[in-house]
XYZ file of C-alpha atoms in Angstrom:
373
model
C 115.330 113.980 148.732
C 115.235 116.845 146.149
C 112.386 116.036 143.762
C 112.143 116.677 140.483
C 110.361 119.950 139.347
C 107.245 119.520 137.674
C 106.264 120.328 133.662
C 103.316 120.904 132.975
C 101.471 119.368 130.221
C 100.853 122.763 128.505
C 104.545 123.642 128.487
C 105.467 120.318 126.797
C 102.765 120.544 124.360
C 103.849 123.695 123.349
C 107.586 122.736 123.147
C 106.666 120.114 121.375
C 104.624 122.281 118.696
C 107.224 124.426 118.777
C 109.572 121.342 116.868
C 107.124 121.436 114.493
C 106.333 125.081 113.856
C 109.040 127.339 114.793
C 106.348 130.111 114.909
C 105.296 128.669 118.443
C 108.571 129.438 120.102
C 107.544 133.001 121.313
C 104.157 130.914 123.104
C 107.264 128.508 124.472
C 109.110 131.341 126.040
C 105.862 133.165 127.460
C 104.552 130.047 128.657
C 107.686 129.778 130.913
C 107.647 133.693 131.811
C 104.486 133.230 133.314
C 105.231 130.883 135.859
C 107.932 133.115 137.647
C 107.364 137.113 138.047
C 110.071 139.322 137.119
C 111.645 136.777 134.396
C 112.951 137.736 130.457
C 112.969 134.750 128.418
C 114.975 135.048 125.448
C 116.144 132.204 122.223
C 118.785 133.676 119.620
C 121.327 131.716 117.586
C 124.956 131.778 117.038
C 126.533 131.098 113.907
C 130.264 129.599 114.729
C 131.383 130.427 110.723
C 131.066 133.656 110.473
C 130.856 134.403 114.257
C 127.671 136.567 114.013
C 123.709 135.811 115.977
C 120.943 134.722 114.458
C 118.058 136.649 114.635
C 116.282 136.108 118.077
C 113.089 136.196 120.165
C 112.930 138.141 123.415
C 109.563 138.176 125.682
C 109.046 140.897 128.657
C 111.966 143.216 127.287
C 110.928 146.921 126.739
C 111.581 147.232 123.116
C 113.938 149.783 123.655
C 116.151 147.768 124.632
C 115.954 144.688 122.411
C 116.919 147.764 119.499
C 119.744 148.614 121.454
C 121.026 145.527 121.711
C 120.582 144.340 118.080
C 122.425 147.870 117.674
C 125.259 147.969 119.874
C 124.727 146.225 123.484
C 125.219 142.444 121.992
C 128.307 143.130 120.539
C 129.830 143.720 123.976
C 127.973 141.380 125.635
C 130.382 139.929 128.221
C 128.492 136.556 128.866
C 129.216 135.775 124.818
C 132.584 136.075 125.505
C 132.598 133.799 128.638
C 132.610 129.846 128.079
C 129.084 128.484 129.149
C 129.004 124.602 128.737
C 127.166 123.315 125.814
C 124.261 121.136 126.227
C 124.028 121.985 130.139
C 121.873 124.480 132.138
C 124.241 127.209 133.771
C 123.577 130.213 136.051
C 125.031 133.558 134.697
C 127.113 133.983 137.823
C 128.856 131.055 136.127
C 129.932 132.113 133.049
C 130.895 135.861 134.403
C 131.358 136.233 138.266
C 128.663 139.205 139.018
C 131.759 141.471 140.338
C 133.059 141.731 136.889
C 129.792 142.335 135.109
C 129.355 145.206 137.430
C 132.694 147.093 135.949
C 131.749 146.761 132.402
C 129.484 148.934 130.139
C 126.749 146.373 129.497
C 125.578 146.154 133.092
C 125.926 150.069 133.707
C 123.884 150.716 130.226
C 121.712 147.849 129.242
C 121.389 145.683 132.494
C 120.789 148.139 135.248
C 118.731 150.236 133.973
C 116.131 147.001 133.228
C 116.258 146.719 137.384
C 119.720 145.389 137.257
C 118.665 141.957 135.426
C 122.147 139.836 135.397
C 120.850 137.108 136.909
C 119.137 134.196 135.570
C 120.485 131.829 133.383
C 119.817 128.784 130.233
C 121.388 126.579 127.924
C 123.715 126.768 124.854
C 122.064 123.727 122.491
C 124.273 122.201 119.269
C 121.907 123.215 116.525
C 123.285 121.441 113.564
C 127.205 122.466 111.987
C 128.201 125.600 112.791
C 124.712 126.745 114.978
C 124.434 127.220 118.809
C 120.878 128.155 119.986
C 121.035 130.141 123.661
C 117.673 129.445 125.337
C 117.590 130.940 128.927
C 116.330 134.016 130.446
C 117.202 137.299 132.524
C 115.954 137.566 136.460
C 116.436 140.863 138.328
C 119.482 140.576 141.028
C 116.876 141.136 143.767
C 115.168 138.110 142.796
C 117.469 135.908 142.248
C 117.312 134.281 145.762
C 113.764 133.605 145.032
C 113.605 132.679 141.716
C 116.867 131.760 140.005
C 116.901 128.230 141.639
C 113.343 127.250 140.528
C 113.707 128.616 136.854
C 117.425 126.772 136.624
C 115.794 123.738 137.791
C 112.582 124.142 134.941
C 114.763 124.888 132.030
C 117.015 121.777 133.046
C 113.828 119.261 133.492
C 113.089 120.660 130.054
C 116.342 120.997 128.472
C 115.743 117.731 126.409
C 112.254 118.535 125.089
C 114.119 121.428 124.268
C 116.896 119.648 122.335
C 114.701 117.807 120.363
C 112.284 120.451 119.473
C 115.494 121.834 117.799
C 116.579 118.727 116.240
C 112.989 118.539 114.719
C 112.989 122.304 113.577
C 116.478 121.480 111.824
C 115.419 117.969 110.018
C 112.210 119.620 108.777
C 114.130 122.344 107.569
C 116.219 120.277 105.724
C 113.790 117.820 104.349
C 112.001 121.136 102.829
C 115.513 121.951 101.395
C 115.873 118.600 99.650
C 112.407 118.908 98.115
C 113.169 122.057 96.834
C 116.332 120.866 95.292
C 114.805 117.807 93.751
C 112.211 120.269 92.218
C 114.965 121.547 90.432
C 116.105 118.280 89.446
C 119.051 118.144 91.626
C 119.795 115.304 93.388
C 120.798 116.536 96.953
C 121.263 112.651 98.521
C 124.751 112.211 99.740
C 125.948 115.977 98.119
C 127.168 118.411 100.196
C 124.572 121.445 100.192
C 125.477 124.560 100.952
C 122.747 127.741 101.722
C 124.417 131.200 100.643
C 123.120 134.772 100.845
C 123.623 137.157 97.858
C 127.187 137.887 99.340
C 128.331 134.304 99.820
C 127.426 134.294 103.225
C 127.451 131.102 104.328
C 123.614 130.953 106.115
C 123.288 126.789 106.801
C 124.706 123.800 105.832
C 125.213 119.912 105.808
C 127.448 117.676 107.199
C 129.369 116.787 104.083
C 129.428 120.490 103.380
C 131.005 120.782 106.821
C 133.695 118.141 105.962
C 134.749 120.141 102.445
C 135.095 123.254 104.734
C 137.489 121.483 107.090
C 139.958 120.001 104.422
C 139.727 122.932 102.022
C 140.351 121.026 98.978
C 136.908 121.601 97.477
C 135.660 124.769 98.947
C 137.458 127.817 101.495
C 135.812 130.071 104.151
C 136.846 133.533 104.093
C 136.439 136.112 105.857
C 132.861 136.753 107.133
C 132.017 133.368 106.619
C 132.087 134.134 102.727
C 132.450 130.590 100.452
C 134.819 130.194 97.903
C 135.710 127.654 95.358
C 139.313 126.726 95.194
C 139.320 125.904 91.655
C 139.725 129.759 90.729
C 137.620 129.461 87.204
C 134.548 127.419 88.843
C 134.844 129.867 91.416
C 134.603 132.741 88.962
C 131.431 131.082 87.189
C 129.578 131.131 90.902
C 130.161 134.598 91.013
C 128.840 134.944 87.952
C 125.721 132.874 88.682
C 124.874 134.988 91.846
C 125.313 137.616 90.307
C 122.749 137.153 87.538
C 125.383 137.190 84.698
C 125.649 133.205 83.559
C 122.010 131.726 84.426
C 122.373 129.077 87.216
C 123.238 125.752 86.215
C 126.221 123.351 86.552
C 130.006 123.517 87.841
C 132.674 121.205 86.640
C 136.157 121.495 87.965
C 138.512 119.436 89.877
C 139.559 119.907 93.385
C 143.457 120.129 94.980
C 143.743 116.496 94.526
C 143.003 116.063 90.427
C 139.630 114.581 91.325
C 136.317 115.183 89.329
C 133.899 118.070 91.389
C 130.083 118.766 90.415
C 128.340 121.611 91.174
C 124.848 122.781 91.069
C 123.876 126.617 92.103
C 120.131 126.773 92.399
C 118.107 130.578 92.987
C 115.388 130.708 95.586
C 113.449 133.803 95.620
C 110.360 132.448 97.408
C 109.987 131.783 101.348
C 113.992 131.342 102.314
C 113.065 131.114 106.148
C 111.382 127.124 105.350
C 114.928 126.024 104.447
C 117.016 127.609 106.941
C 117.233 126.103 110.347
C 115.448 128.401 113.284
C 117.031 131.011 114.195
C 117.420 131.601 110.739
C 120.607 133.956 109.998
C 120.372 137.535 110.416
C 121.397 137.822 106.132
C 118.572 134.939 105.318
C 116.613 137.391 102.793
C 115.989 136.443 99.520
C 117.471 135.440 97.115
C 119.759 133.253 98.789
C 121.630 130.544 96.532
C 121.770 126.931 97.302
C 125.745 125.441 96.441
C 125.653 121.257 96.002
C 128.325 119.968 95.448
C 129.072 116.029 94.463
C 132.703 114.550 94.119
C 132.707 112.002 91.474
C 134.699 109.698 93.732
C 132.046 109.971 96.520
C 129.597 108.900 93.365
C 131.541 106.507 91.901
C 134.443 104.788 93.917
C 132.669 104.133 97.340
C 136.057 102.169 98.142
C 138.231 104.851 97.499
C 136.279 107.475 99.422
C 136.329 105.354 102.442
C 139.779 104.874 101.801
C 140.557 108.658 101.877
C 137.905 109.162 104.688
C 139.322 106.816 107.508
C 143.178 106.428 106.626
C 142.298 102.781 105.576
C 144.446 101.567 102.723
C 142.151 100.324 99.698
C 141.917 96.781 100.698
C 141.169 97.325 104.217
C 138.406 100.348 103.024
C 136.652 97.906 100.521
C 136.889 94.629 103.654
C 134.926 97.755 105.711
C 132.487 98.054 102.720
C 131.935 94.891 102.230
C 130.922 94.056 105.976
C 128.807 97.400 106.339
C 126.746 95.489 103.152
C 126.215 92.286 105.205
C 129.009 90.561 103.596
C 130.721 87.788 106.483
C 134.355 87.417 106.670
C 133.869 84.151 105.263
C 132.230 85.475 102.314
C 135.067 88.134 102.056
C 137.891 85.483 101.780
C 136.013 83.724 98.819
C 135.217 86.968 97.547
C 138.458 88.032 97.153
C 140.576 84.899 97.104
C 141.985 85.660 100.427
C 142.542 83.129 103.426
C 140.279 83.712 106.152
C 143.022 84.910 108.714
C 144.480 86.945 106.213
C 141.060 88.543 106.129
C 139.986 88.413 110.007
C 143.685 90.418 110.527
C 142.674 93.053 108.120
C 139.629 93.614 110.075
C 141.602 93.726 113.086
C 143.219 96.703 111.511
C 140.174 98.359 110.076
C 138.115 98.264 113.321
C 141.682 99.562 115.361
C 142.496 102.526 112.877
C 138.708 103.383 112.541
C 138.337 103.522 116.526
C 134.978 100.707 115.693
C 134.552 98.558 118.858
C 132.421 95.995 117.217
C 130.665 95.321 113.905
C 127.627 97.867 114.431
C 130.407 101.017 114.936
C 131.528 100.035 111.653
C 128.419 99.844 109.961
C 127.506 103.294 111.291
C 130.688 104.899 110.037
C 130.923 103.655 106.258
C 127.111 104.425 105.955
C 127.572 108.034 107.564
C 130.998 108.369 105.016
C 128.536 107.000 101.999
C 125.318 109.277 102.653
C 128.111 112.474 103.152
C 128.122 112.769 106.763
């Protein structure tokens, strides 16, 4: 039987430090080179908004050729434009069969003349909305009889030390960016938040941020992954704000559907790579703006944001509210002067048009719709 590769206790410790520090990721990637001869290690990020990388590491590349590719090579990369699985360790062979890397400009420029390294291979890891972190490396196609299959097999035993090293880097990052909010006096619980550079770049966000993307009624992507407000004069007063000409402060407006919208634009000129996720955007230098937004009915009609949120009609949303608070169906019917069967069939219907298998699914989705998931 195939047994499973070993870790060593120094590579996990340092992944694991690595969750904590970002900083430590270049002592992850080395720690791994070391063990196989004739290996690159790189970690870069992809930003699925505005469809441009993050700002990487690279360890045993001549930097010649890391400038080259931040100048040119990456943008004709051909393994970006292949379609590696996420969240599972891959070969390059996989994503681009090795004949067709061999007719394209990348392997004749960049790859070949680094001892023709296209093989090798990594992982593509969810990194919060909108972020993809590639973690992998680059062996030299005479190696890669002898060492591809070992490394593959390392970076999968790893792969979910990996993950959560991530996962950490991300929460921390965004615990920092709710203390810095709340500094301000902004409450950033349940808001969607928003990181911009100085162009409206969008450079991180939240899940409810996310969600306001998606259905466009509060806020619209453009191109670049520039944000805009669709309320045109609320728009025009975060311009203004960005651009130094109306302080920073509050936005009031209403969105496409008549309902209530709060804004907050907050300046940070200080240490902007704490509250961006790692790899931090390629545009993360100061000042960047942080956009949080609240909808008065997310703050003040829980009912009616379920409602809107699931497809639930009122009653059904406030029977789901009222069991994600503990309330029985029993306690329902006296609640609201209802028979129980009349109330046990309108839970039928709320756990069938909310997909909810049982109780606990339910309770996880109203909490994730209240806290702006």
């Amino acid at each position: 039987m195939p047994t499973e590769p070993r870790v060593s206790p120094a590579l996990v410790a340092e992944i694991q430090a690595a969750g904590l520090d970002p900083g430590r990721w270049p002592v992850v990637l080395e720690t791994i080179r070391a063990t196989f001869g004739g290996v690159t290690m790189q970690m870069s990020g992809f930003d699925l908004f505005n469809g441009t990388a993050h700002s990487g590491i690279g360890v045993g590349y001549d930097p010649d050729f890391i400038a080259s590719f931040d100048r040119y090579y990456g943008r004709i990369n051909p393994f970006a434009f292949g379609d590696p699985p996420i969240g599972r360790t891959f070969a390059l062979d996989q994503v681009v069969p090795h004949d067709v890397i061999l007719g394209t400009e990348f392997w004749a420029d960049w790859l070949r003349p680094q001892e023709d390294l296209s093989a090798g291979g990594g992982l593509l890891l969810p990194a919060g909305p909108g972020r993809i972190v590639s973690f992998g490396g680059g062996i030299r196609r005479r190696d890669q009889d002898a060492l591809e299959g070992p490394f593959l097999e390392l970076i999968e035993a790893i792969r979910p030390l990996v993950a959560q090293a991530i996962a950490t880097n991300e929460a921390l990052s965004a615990l920092r960016l709710e203390a810095c909010l709340l500094r301000q006096g902004v409450e950033p619980v349940g808001a969607a938040v928003l990181v911009l550079g100085k162009d409206r770049r969008l450079l991180s966000l939240n899940g409810r941020a996310e969600d306001l993307i998606a259905d466009r009624r509060v806020m619209i992507l453009g191109a670049g992954g520039r944000v805009g407000l669709s309320d045109s004069r609320a728009d025009s007063r975060l311009e203004g704000c960005m651009q130094g000409r109306t302080g920073l402060g509050e936005l009031h407006f209403t969105d496409r559907d008549g309902t209530g919208v709060t804004g907050h634009v907050v300046r940070v000129d200080g240490r902007v790579a704490d509250l961006i996720p790692f790899p931090k955007s390629v545009f993360a230098a100061p000042p960047v703006f942080v956009l949080v937004i609240t909808s008065d009915l997310a703050a003040g009609d829980p009912v009616a944001l379920i409602a809107r949120k699931t497809g639930l009609t009122r009653s059904e949303a406030a029977i789901a509210l009222a069991i994600a608070e503990g309330a029985s169906p029993a306690e329902i019917a006296g609640q609201r002067g209802r028979s129980l069967h009349t109330i046990k069939n309108q839970l039928q219907a709320v756990y069938e048009k909310t997909g909810s298998h049982r109780q606990a699914d339910l309770v996880r989705l109203v909490e994730r719709i209240r806290r702006g998931g």
